[in-house]
mmCIF file of C-alpha atoms in Angstrom:
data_model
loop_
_atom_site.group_PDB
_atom_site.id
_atom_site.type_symbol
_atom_site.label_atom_id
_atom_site.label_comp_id
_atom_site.label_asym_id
_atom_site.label_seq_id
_atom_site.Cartn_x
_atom_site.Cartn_y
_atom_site.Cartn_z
ATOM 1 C CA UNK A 215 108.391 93.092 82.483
ATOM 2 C CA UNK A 216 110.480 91.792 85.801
ATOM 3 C CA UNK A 217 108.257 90.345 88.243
ATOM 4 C CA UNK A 218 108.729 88.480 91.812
ATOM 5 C CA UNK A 219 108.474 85.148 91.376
ATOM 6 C CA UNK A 220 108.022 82.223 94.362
ATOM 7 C CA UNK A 221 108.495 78.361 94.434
ATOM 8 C CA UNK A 222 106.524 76.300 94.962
ATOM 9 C CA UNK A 223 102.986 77.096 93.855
ATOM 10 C CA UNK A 224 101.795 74.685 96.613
ATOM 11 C CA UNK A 225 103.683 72.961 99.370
ATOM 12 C CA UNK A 226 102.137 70.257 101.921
ATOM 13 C CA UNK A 227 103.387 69.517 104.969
ATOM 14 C CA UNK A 228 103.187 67.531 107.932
ATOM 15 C CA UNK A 229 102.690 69.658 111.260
ATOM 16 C CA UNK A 230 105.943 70.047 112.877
ATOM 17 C CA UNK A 231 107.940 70.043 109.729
ATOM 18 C CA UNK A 232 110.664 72.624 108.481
ATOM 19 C CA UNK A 233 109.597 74.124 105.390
ATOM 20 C CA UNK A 234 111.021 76.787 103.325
ATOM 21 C CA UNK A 235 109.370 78.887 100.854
ATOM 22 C CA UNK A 236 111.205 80.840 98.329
ATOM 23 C CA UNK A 237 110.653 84.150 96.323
ATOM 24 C CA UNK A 238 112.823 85.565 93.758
ATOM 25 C CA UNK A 239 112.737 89.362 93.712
ATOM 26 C CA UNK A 240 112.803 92.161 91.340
ATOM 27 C CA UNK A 241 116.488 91.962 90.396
ATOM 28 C CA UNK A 242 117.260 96.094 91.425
ATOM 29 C CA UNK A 243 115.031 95.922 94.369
ATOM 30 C CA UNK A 244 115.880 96.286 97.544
ATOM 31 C CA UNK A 245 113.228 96.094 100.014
ATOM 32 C CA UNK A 246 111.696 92.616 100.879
ATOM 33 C CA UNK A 247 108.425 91.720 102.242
ATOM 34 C CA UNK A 248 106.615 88.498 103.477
ATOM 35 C CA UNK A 249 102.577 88.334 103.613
ATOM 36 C CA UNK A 250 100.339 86.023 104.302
ATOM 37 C CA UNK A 251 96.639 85.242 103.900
ATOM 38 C CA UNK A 252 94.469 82.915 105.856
ATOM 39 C CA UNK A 253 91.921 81.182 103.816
ATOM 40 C CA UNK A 254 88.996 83.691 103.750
ATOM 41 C CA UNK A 255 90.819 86.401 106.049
ATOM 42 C CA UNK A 256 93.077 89.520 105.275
ATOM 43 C CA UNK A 257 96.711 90.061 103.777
ATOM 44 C CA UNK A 258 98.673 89.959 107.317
ATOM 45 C CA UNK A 259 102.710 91.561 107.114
ATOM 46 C CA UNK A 260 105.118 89.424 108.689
ATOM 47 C CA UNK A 261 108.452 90.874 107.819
ATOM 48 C CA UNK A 262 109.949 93.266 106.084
ATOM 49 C CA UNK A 263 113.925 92.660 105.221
ATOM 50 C CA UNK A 264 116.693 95.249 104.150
ATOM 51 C CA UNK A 265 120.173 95.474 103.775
ATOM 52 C CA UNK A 266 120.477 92.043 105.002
ATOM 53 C CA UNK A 267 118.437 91.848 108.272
ATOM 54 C CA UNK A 268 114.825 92.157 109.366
ATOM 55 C CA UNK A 269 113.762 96.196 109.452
ATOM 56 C CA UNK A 270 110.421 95.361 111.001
ATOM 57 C CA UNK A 271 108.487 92.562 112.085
ATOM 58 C CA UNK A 272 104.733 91.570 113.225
ATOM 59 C CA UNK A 273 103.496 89.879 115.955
ATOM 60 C CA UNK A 274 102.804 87.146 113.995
ATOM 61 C CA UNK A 275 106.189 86.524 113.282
ATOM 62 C CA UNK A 276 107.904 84.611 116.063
ATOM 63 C CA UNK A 277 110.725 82.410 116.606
ATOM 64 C CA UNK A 278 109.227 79.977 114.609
ATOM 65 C CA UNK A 279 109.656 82.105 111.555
ATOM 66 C CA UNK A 280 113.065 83.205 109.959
ATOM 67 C CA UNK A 281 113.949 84.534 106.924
ATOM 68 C CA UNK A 282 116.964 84.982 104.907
ATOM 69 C CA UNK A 283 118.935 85.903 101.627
ATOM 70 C CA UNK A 284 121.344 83.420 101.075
ATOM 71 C CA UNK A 285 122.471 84.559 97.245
ATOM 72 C CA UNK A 286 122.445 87.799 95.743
ATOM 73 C CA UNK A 287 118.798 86.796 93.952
ATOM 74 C CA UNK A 288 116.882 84.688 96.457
ATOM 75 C CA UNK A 289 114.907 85.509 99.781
ATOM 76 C CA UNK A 290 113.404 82.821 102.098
ATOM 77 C CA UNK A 291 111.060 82.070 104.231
ATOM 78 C CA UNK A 292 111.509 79.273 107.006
ATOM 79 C CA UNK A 293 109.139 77.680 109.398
ATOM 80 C CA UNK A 294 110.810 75.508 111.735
ATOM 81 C CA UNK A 295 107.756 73.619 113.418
ATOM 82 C CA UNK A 296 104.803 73.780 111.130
ATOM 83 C CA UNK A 297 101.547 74.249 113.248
ATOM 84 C CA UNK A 298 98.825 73.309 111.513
ATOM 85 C CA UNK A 299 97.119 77.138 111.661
ATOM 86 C CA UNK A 300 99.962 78.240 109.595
ATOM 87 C CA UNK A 301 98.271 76.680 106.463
ATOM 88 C CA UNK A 302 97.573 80.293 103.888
ATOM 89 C CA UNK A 303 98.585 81.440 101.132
ATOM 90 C CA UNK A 304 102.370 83.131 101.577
ATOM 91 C CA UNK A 305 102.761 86.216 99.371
ATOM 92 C CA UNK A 306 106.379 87.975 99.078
ATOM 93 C CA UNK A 307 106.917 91.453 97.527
ATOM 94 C CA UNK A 308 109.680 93.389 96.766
ATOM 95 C CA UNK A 309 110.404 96.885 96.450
ATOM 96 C CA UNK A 310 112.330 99.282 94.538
ATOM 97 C CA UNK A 311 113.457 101.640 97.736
ATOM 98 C CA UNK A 312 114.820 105.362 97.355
ATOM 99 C CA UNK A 313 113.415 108.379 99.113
ATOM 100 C CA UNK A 314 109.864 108.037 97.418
ATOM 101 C CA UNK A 315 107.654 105.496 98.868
ATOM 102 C CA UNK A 316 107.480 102.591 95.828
ATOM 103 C CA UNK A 317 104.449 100.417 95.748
ATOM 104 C CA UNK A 318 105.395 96.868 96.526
ATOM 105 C CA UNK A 319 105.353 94.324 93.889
ATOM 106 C CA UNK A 320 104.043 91.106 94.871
ATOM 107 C CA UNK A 321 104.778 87.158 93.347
ATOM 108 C CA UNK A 322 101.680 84.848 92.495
ATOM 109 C CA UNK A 323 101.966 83.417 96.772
ATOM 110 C CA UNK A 324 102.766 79.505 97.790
ATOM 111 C CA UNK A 325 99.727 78.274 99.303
ATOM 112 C CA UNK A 326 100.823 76.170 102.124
ATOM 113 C CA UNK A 327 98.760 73.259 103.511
ATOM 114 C CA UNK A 328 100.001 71.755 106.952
ATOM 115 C CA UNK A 329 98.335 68.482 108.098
ATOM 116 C CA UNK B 266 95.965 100.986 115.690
ATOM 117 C CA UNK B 267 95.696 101.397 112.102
ATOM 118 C CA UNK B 268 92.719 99.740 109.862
ATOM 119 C CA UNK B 269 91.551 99.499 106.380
ATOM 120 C CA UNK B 270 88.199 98.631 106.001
ATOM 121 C CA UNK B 271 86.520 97.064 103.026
ATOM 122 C CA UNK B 272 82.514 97.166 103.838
ATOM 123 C CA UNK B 273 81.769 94.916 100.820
ATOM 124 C CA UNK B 274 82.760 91.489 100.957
ATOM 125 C CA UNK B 275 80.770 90.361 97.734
ATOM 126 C CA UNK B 276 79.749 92.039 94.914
ATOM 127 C CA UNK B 277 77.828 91.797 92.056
ATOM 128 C CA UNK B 278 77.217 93.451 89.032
ATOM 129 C CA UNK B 279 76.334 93.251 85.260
ATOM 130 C CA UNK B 280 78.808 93.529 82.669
ATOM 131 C CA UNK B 281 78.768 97.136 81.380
ATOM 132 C CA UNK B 282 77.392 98.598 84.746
ATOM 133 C CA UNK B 283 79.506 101.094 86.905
ATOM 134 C CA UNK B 284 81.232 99.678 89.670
ATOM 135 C CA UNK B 285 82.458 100.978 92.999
ATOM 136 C CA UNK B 286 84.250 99.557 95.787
ATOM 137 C CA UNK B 287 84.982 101.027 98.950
ATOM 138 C CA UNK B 288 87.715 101.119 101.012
ATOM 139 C CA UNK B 289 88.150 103.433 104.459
ATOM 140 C CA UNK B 290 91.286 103.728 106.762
ATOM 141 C CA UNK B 291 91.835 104.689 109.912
ATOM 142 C CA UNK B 292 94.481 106.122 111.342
ATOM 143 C CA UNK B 293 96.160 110.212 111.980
ATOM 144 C CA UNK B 294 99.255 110.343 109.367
ATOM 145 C CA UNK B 295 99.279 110.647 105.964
ATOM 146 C CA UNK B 296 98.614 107.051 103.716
ATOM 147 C CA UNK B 297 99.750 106.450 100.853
ATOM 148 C CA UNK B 298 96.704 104.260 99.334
ATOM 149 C CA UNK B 299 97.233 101.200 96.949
ATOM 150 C CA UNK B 300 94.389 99.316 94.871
ATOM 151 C CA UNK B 301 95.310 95.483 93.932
ATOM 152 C CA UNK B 302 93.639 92.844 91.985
ATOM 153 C CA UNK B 303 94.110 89.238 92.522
ATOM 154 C CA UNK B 304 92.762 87.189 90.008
ATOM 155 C CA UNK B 305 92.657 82.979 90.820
ATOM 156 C CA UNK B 306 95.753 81.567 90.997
ATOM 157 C CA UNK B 307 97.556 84.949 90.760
ATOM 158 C CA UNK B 308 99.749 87.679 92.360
ATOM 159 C CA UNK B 309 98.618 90.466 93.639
ATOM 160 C CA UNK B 310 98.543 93.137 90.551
ATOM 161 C CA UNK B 311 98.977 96.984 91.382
ATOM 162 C CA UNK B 312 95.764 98.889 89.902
ATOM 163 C CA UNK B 313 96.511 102.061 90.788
ATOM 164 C CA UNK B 314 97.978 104.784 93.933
ATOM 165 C CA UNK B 315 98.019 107.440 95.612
ATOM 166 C CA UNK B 316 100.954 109.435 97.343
ATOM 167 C CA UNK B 317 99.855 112.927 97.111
ATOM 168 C CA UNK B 318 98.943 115.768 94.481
ATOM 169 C CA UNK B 319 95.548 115.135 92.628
ATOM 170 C CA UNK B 320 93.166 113.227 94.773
ATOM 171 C CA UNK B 321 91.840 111.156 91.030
ATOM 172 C CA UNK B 322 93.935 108.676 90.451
ATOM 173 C CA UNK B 323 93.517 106.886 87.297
ATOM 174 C CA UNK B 324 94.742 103.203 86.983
ATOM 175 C CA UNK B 325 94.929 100.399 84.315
ATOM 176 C CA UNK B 326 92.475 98.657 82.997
ATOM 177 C CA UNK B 327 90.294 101.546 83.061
ATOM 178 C CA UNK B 328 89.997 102.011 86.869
ATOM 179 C CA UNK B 329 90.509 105.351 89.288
ATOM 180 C CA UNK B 330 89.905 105.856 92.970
ATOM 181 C CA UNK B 331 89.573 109.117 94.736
ATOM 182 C CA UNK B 332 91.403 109.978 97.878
ATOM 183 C CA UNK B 333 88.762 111.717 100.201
ATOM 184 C CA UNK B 334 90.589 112.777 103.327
ATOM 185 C CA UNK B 335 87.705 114.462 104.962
ATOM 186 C CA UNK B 336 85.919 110.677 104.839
ATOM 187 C CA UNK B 337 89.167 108.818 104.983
ATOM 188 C CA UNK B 338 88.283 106.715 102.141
ATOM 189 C CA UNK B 339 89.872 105.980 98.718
ATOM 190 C CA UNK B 340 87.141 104.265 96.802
ATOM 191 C CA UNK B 341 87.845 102.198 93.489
ATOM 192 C CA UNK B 342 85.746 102.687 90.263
ATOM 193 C CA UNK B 343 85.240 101.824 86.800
ATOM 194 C CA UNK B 344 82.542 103.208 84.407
ATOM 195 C CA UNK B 345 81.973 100.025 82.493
ATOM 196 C CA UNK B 346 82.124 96.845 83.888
ATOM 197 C CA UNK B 347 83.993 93.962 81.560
ATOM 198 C CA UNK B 348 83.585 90.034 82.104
ATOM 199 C CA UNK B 349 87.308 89.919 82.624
ATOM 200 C CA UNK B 350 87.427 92.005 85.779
ATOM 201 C CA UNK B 351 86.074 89.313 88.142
ATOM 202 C CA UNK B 352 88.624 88.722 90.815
ATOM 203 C CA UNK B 353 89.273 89.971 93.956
ATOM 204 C CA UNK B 354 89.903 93.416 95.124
ATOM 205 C CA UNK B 355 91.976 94.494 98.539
ATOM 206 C CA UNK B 356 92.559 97.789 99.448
ATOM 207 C CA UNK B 357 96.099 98.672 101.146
ATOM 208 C CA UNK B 358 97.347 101.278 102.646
ATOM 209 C CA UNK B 359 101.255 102.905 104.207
ATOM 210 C CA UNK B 360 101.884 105.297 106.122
ATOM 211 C CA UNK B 361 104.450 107.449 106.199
ATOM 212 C CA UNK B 362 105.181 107.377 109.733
ATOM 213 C CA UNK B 363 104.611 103.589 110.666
ATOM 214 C CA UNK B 364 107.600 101.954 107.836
ATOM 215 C CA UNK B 365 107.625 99.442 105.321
ATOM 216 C CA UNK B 366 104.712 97.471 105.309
ATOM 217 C CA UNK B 367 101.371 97.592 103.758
ATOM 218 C CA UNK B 368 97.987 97.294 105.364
ATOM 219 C CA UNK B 369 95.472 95.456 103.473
ATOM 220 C CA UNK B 370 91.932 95.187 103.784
ATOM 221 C CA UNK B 371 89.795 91.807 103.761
ATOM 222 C CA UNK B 372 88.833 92.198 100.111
ATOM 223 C CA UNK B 373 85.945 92.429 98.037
ATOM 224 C CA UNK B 374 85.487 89.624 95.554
ATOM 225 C CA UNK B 375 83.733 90.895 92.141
ATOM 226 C CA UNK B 376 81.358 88.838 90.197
ATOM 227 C CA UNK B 377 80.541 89.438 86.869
ATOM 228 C CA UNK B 378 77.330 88.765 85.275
ATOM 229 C CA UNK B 379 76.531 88.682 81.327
#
């Protein structure tokens, strides 16, 4: 069965590092979604991503944050200047797209410590 | 603004006993209502949804939820309680008129007891 996949499984920074977090979607999807989750708190939407540029994005999601799809299989998440409340656990999902609303399939997250 | 609520941040039960977990949103425009599991270490798994029709849903694993629009709630259940089903729960919730993304509750982590 396909499934979203992201790399790596954990990723530790220093504060005011670049990192980049990467998800492989569901090869015939189309939509693409970033989450994340504070230790202890709710699933928060950063950015949702479609036919190569952002279709919606939260609050949360400032300059600091970019995201991209460089090939035709992976999507990316970049954090320019890591602060150190941006340690969570990133989740990215994909989804199928067409007129009926598809759930969104989500990879196993990149838990992200900044220090 | 829109919120899904999860009132139960812990529960507990005994293996073989009924569960429910509750979930209510708020907001005017039709939802379409998602159950996941997260087990450690994991994805989030899809359990079951809702977009319209037949307010039972039944999911895998032996789950359902009921859409009750009068209480705005879409409450996860399972008959039997197994040992394997510890994990977390979140709620989440789209809406038709708001775009792509999801709204999830805080969770409700399960415990199991033999």
């Amino acid at each position: 069965e396909p499934e979203v996949t992201q790399t790596p499984s954990h990723q530790v920074t220093q504060m005011g590092q670049e990192v980049i977090l990467r998800c492989v979607p569901i090869s015939n999807h189309l939509y693409f979604y970033w989450y994340r989750q504070i230790l202890g708190q709710k699933v928060e939407f950063l950015v949702s991503f479609y036919n190569n540029e952002i279709s919606e994005k939260s609050e949360i999601f400032d300059d600091q944050f970019s995201v991209e799809r460089p090939d035709g299989s992976n999507f990316t998440l970049k954090i320019r200047s890591t602060k150190l409340e941006d340690s969570a656990m990133y989740f990215c999902a994909s989804r199928l797209g067409g007129n009926s609303y598809n759930e969104q399939f989500f990879g196993p997250g990149t838990r992200l410590t900044v220090l | 603004a829109q919120s899904v609520t999860q009132p139960d941040i812990h529960i507990t039960v005994s293996e073989g006993a009924s569960l429910e977990l509750r979930c209510n949103y708020s907001y005017g425009a039709t939802p379409y209502l998602f159950w996941y599991v997260q087990s450690p270490g994991q994805g989030l798994q899809l359990l079951l949804k809702y977009f319209s029709g037949d307010t039972l849903v039944q999911g895998i694993k032996g789950f359902e939820a009921e859409f009750k629009r009068s209480q705005s709630s879409f409450n996860l259940r399972k008959p039997s309680v197994h040992w394997s089903d510890a994990a977390e729960y979140f709620c989440a919730v789209g809406f038709r008129n708001t775009g792509n993304q999801f709204y999830f509750g805080t969770g409700t982590s399960l415990t199991v007891i033999p």
